[in-house]
Amino acid sequence: MLELYTDDFFMNEALKEARYAMEEGEIPVGAVVVSNNRIIARSHNQTEALTDVTAHAEMLAITSAANHLGSKYLHQCTLYVTLEPCVMCAGALYWSQVSRIVFAASDEKSGFSRFGNLFHPKTQVMKGIKETEASALLKTFFKGLRE
Amino acid sequence: MLELYTDDFFMNEALKEARYAMEEGEIPVGAVVVSNNRIIARSHNQTEALTDVTAHAEMLAITSAANHLGSKYLHQCTLYVTLEPCVMCAGALYWSQVSRIVFAASDEKSGFSRFGNLFHPKTQVMKGIKETEASALLKTFFKGLRE
């Protein structure tokens, strides 16, 4: 059983979102934003459904969380996402001044980290939480595409 | 008089958008997307109005142009924007595979170019078109904020 309010617990919620994306034929990436141990936004990649390259899970989560808070800035919030953010999402997270980012799988091809740390100096970053589950989901999706 | 269908002409349209942003109390940045000499999307910065750090002129223009085309990709399109794109917008433009980007003023503090070329290898980039007008607008805005 998952302990409440841990990184594992919240990443599991992001993984649920990633599975929704997969069911919809989208690259399976999910995200949640947490404030005071409450999930205030949840989203998954919708680039195909919305015909919009900007509709990554993180972008939708940032917009949704800001809407919930009534503030542009995600101070005292943690964003959990199942895949390393791309340059676009890292840039958006920079502007959001989010306190903490936790991601699961690394993305050597399209992840932000090729360019160094693109986040706000105040933002803490942690990676590898539930990496195996997140990677397995992505591998299954891309294997399905090739077959 | 401005000649039709030139970079000057289309950047002038982006500058009109930047002026709308200024009238609304937003940082004055405007953008248009052009396909076959037609403007298919126009937008300006709306981060304050929408309480959303992702609502930069370029992001709104990409979404709007993709909606118009019914395609995620902005092939054979040019995006004109009055200020050098930030990292987020450069990342979004990468995903859009836009053919050409023309920007007016440089942004030493927040522009993408601190990190090298973040765009798609197929994307051509040009800068400096109507730089003086775009910079003057930004200077007037920030001077007004300080007073």
XYZ file of N, CA, C and O in Angstrom, chain B residues 33-140:
432
model
N 1.234 34.829 -37.347
C 1.723 33.691 -38.133
C 1.208 33.861 -39.562
O 0.026 34.162 -39.762
N 2.121 33.710 -40.518
C 1.810 33.949 -41.922
C 2.012 32.658 -42.723
O 3.026 31.977 -42.567
N 1.015 32.346 -43.543
C 1.099 31.189 -44.440
C 0.657 31.647 -45.826
O -0.426 32.241 -45.954
N 1.481 31.416 -46.826
C 1.148 31.867 -48.194
C 0.733 33.340 -48.239
O -0.298 33.689 -48.833
N 1.505 34.170 -47.558
C 1.247 35.620 -47.527
C -0.059 36.031 -46.863
O -0.495 37.168 -47.020
N -0.662 35.099 -46.129
C -1.881 35.448 -45.381
C -1.621 35.305 -43.889
O -0.998 34.324 -43.464
N -2.129 36.246 -43.104
C -2.023 36.126 -41.642
C -3.087 35.132 -41.183
O -4.281 35.366 -41.377
N -2.646 34.016 -40.610
C -3.607 32.987 -40.176
C -3.779 32.979 -38.657
O -4.657 32.301 -38.135
N -2.949 33.745 -37.943
C -3.112 33.857 -36.485
C -2.478 35.157 -36.041
O -1.446 35.567 -36.586
N -3.093 35.820 -35.073
C -2.492 37.023 -34.482
C -2.786 37.015 -32.990
O -3.862 36.583 -32.560
N -1.851 37.473 -32.211
C -2.020 37.374 -30.757
C -1.076 38.339 -30.067
O -0.127 38.840 -30.666
N -1.360 38.587 -28.809
C -0.433 39.372 -27.980
C -0.385 38.758 -26.598
O -1.255 37.986 -26.209
N 0.658 39.125 -25.907
C 0.879 38.643 -24.550
C -0.365 38.864 -23.684
O -0.912 39.956 -23.656
N -0.803 37.819 -22.992
C -1.989 37.927 -22.130
C -1.752 37.280 -20.774
O -2.698 36.764 -20.165
N -0.513 37.296 -20.312
C -0.212 36.604 -19.044
C -0.982 37.191 -17.856
O -1.380 36.445 -16.960
N -1.193 38.497 -17.865
C -1.941 39.108 -16.748
C -3.434 38.827 -16.890
O -4.083 38.393 -15.927
N -3.974 39.056 -18.076
C -5.419 38.869 -18.296
C -5.842 37.436 -17.992
O -6.907 37.205 -17.419
N -5.004 36.478 -18.371
C -5.365 35.066 -18.182
C -4.748 34.468 -16.923
O -4.982 33.300 -16.620
N -3.984 35.274 -16.166
C -3.291 34.775 -14.961
C -2.584 33.469 -15.298
O -2.785 32.430 -14.664
N -1.730 33.529 -16.308
C -1.147 32.291 -16.834
C 0.203 32.607 -17.475
O 0.264 33.275 -18.517
N 1.268 32.126 -16.867
C 2.610 32.410 -17.397
C 2.840 31.823 -18.783
O 3.775 32.212 -19.472
N 1.986 30.869 -19.198
C 2.189 30.266 -20.523
C 1.546 31.088 -21.643
O 1.711 30.745 -22.818
N 0.836 32.161 -21.291
C 0.076 32.913 -22.311
C 0.919 33.981 -23.010
O 0.475 35.122 -23.200
N 2.122 33.602 -23.415
C 2.942 34.509 -24.229
C 2.355 34.590 -25.640
O 1.691 33.652 -26.101
N 2.663 35.696 -26.318
C 2.133 35.922 -27.670
C 2.410 34.734 -28.598
O 1.517 34.273 -29.323
N 3.638 34.215 -28.552
C 4.006 33.119 -29.468
C 3.192 31.854 -29.188
O 2.781 31.153 -30.120
N 2.988 31.538 -27.901
C 2.269 30.315 -27.539
C 0.829 30.390 -28.061
O 0.307 29.428 -28.632
N 0.206 31.547 -27.840
C -1.172 31.728 -28.297
C -1.235 31.674 -29.820
O -2.170 31.114 -30.400
N -0.210 32.236 -30.475
C -0.173 32.241 -31.944
C 0.001 30.821 -32.500
O -0.632 30.458 -33.495
N 0.841 30.017 -31.854
C 1.063 28.634 -32.305
C -0.249 27.844 -32.211
O -0.655 27.166 -33.158
N -0.916 27.954 -31.055
C -2.181 27.231 -30.852
C -3.225 27.679 -31.869
O -3.927 26.863 -32.475
N -3.313 28.981 -32.068
C -4.305 29.537 -32.985
C -4.019 29.126 -34.434
O -4.931 28.748 -35.179
N -2.767 29.184 -34.850
C -2.392 28.819 -36.223
C -2.646 27.329 -36.477
O -3.154 26.941 -37.536
N -2.308 26.486 -35.488
C -2.536 25.037 -35.630
C -4.025 24.754 -35.755
O -4.456 23.916 -36.560
N -4.814 25.495 -34.987
C -6.267 25.360 -35.048
C -6.775 25.744 -36.441
O -7.606 25.040 -37.032
N -6.246 26.824 -36.973
C -6.648 27.275 -38.316
C -6.281 26.225 -39.374
O -7.077 25.930 -40.272
N -5.076 25.686 -39.275
C -4.588 24.747 -40.285
C -5.147 23.334 -40.107
O -5.099 22.536 -41.034
N -5.611 23.028 -38.890
C -6.008 21.649 -38.594
C -4.819 20.711 -38.551
O -4.929 19.511 -38.782
N -3.648 21.283 -38.233
C -2.411 20.496 -38.180
C -1.575 20.992 -37.008
O -1.479 22.189 -36.764
N -0.931 20.035 -36.319
C -0.037 20.410 -35.223
C 1.168 21.186 -35.737
O 1.780 21.952 -35.001
N 1.559 20.916 -36.982
C 2.821 21.444 -37.506
C 2.614 22.692 -38.359
O 1.690 22.741 -39.171
N 3.480 23.671 -38.149
C 3.367 24.932 -38.883
C 4.370 24.954 -40.042
O 5.139 25.909 -40.199
N 4.341 23.885 -40.830
C 5.199 23.824 -42.012
C 4.784 24.936 -42.968
O 3.608 25.265 -43.080
N 5.754 25.493 -43.663
C 5.508 26.587 -44.625
C 4.821 27.795 -43.996
O 4.036 28.483 -44.641
N 5.106 28.004 -42.721
C 4.599 29.197 -42.035
C 5.779 30.006 -41.504
O 6.837 29.460 -41.195
N 5.563 31.323 -41.388
C 6.525 32.202 -40.720
C 5.862 32.809 -39.498
O 4.732 33.298 -39.584
N 6.543 32.758 -38.352
C 6.064 33.447 -37.159
C 6.850 34.731 -36.992
O 8.086 34.715 -36.976
N 6.127 35.861 -36.909
C 6.737 37.163 -36.622
C 6.422 37.514 -35.183
O 5.262 37.422 -34.764
N 7.432 37.904 -34.433
C 7.199 38.292 -33.036
C 8.094 39.491 -32.715
O 9.214 39.597 -33.226
N 7.572 40.394 -31.893
C 8.267 41.672 -31.672
C 9.442 41.565 -30.702
O 10.229 42.492 -30.602
N 9.537 40.448 -29.974
C 10.637 40.260 -29.020
C 11.211 38.854 -29.179
O 10.473 37.908 -29.463
N 12.495 38.743 -28.984
C 13.160 37.428 -29.034
C 12.403 36.423 -28.161
O 12.146 36.694 -26.989
N 12.068 35.265 -28.688
C 11.334 34.281 -27.886
C 12.128 33.832 -26.647
O 13.356 33.748 -26.686
N 11.398 33.540 -25.581
C 12.018 32.987 -24.370
C 12.241 31.480 -24.584
O 11.893 30.933 -25.626
N 12.770 30.816 -23.585
C 13.059 29.378 -23.680
C 11.777 28.573 -23.912
O 11.728 27.676 -24.761
N 10.720 28.918 -23.167
C 9.440 28.210 -23.337
C 8.943 28.327 -24.774
O 8.589 27.310 -25.407
N 8.929 29.552 -25.293
C 8.389 29.770 -26.640
C 9.297 29.143 -27.701
O 8.818 28.591 -28.693
N 10.610 29.202 -27.490
C 11.539 28.558 -28.425
C 11.290 27.051 -28.444
O 11.294 26.424 -29.507
N 11.051 26.469 -27.269
C 10.754 25.041 -27.186
C 9.462 24.690 -27.915
O 9.385 23.677 -28.621
N 8.452 25.539 -27.764
C 7.173 25.316 -28.462
C 7.362 25.452 -29.967
O 6.825 24.658 -30.745
N 8.159 26.441 -30.373
C 8.412 26.643 -31.812
C 9.186 25.467 -32.392
O 8.970 25.072 -33.540
N 10.072 24.894 -31.577
C 10.769 23.665 -31.999
C 9.747 22.581 -32.345
O 9.776 22.004 -33.429
N 8.829 22.323 -31.432
C 7.841 21.258 -31.658
C 6.963 21.563 -32.871
O 6.501 20.656 -33.556
N 6.702 22.850 -33.109
C 5.797 23.235 -34.214
C 6.438 23.023 -35.582
O 5.746 23.019 -36.583
N 7.786 22.891 -35.614
C 8.516 22.768 -36.877
C 8.224 23.929 -37.828
O 8.221 23.760 -39.056
N 7.941 25.117 -37.280
C 7.670 26.303 -38.101
C 8.845 26.541 -39.064
O 9.999 26.312 -38.707
N 8.554 26.964 -40.282
C 9.611 27.089 -41.294
C 10.550 28.259 -41.013
O 11.750 28.179 -41.288
N 9.970 29.348 -40.492
C 10.776 30.561 -40.355
C 10.286 31.368 -39.159
O 9.083 31.428 -38.896
N 11.245 31.947 -38.445
C 10.936 32.815 -37.306
C 11.622 34.149 -37.545
O 12.818 34.187 -37.844
N 10.859 35.233 -37.436
C 11.435 36.574 -37.552
C 11.117 37.320 -36.270
O 9.943 37.413 -35.895
N 12.150 37.779 -35.560
C 11.856 38.580 -34.371
C 12.502 39.952 -34.462
O 13.449 40.153 -35.216
N 11.924 40.900 -33.722
C 12.369 42.296 -33.798
C 13.478 42.554 -32.770
O 14.659 42.446 -33.085
N 13.101 42.863 -31.531
C 14.084 43.215 -30.501
C 14.734 41.968 -29.898
O 14.103 40.920 -29.778
N 15.985 42.084 -29.505
C 16.660 41.010 -28.773
C 16.298 41.104 -27.292
O 15.884 42.157 -26.811
N 16.430 39.977 -26.587
C 16.136 39.948 -25.151
C 17.302 39.260 -24.450
O 17.332 38.039 -24.315
N 18.250 40.091 -24.028
C 19.475 39.519 -23.432
C 19.202 38.755 -22.148
O 19.872 37.779 -21.849
N 18.199 39.224 -21.391
C 17.946 38.616 -20.085
C 17.181 37.288 -20.200
O 17.548 36.303 -19.576
N 16.127 37.282 -20.989
C 15.236 36.112 -21.009
C 15.123 35.431 -22.368
O 14.344 34.491 -22.518
N 15.870 35.897 -23.354
C 15.789 35.305 -24.695
C 16.402 33.913 -24.746
O 17.236 33.555 -23.916
N 15.970 33.138 -25.742
C 16.445 31.756 -25.906
C 17.923 31.680 -26.228
O 18.587 30.675 -25.936
N 18.489 32.738 -26.849
C 19.791 32.575 -27.500
C 20.948 32.392 -26.517
O 22.023 31.938 -26.917
N 20.694 32.653 -25.230
C 21.709 32.321 -24.211
C 22.046 30.836 -24.246
O 23.107 30.410 -23.809
N 21.094 30.025 -24.702
C 21.292 28.564 -24.677
C 21.632 27.998 -26.053
O 21.585 26.790 -26.251
N 21.955 28.874 -27.001
C 22.256 28.393 -28.352
C 20.995 28.359 -29.189
O 20.002 29.005 -28.844
N 21.017 27.594 -30.250
C 19.840 27.510 -31.118
C 18.930 26.386 -30.634
O 19.252 25.219 -30.761
N 17.777 26.763 -30.095
C 16.844 25.768 -29.552
C 15.821 25.323 -30.588
O 14.989 24.466 -30.310
N 15.871 25.920 -31.779
C 14.828 25.645 -32.766
C 15.094 24.360 -33.547
O 16.175 23.781 -33.491
N 14.099 23.952 -34.311
C 14.205 22.786 -35.174
C 15.271 23.048 -36.243
O 15.382 24.170 -36.741
N 16.055 22.029 -36.597
C 17.112 22.257 -37.600
C 16.585 22.818 -38.923
O 17.315 23.508 -39.636
N 15.314 22.559 -39.218
C 14.746 23.046 -40.486
C 14.255 24.502 -40.404
O 13.846 25.067 -41.420
N 14.243 25.076 -39.194
C 13.692 26.425 -39.017
C 14.740 27.508 -39.281
O 15.822 27.470 -38.706
N 14.411 28.452 -40.153
C 15.284 29.603 -40.401
C 14.934 30.714 -39.419
O 13.757 30.926 -39.122
N 15.938 31.437 -38.958
C 15.706 32.506 -37.981
C 16.304 33.812 -38.488
O 17.435 33.832 -38.989
N 15.535 34.897 -38.373
C 16.029 36.221 -38.729
C 15.658 37.193 -37.612
O 14.587 37.074 -37.029
N 16.558 38.114 -37.308
C 16.245 39.074 -36.244
C 16.530 40.509 -36.679
O 17.212 40.730 -37.678
N 15.957 41.457 -35.930
C 16.294 42.864 -36.149
C 15.287 43.645 -36.979
O 15.406 44.872 -37.077
N 14.294 42.950 -37.563
C 13.266 43.650 -38.362
C 12.410 44.529 -37.426
O 11.788 44.007 -36.514
N 12.426 45.831 -37.650
C 11.666 46.801 -36.834
C 12.056 46.734 -35.343
O 11.222 46.949 -34.454
N 13.310 46.463 -35.122
C 13.843 46.377 -33.756
C 13.635 47.690 -32.979
O 13.277 47.673 -31.802
N 13.879 48.814 -33.643
C 13.792 50.119 -32.967
C 12.391 50.351 -32.413
O 12.223 50.718 -31.236
N 11.370 50.106 -33.239
C 9.980 50.315 -32.804
C 9.620 49.374 -31.655
O 8.988 49.769 -30.665
N 9.999 48.110 -31.792
C 9.655 47.107 -30.770
C 10.335 47.429 -29.438
O 9.712 47.360 -28.374
N 11.611 47.823 -29.503
C 12.347 48.174 -28.280
C 11.765 49.415 -27.624
O 11.652 49.483 -26.390
N 11.408 50.409 -28.444
C 10.865 51.662 -27.914
C 9.579 51.391 -27.134
O 9.356 51.941 -26.043
N 8.760 50.503 -27.668
C 7.488 50.154 -27.021
C 7.747 49.509 -25.652
O 7.120 49.863 -24.650
N 8.694 48.590 -25.605
C 9.033 47.919 -24.351
C 9.608 48.896 -23.334
O 9.262 48.871 -22.152
N 10.479 49.786 -23.819
C 11.084 50.786 -22.912
C 10.017 51.698 -22.323
O 10.038 51.998 -21.130
N 9.078 52.130 -23.157
C 7.989 52.999 -22.682
C 7.175 52.264 -21.618
O 6.827 52.836 -20.582
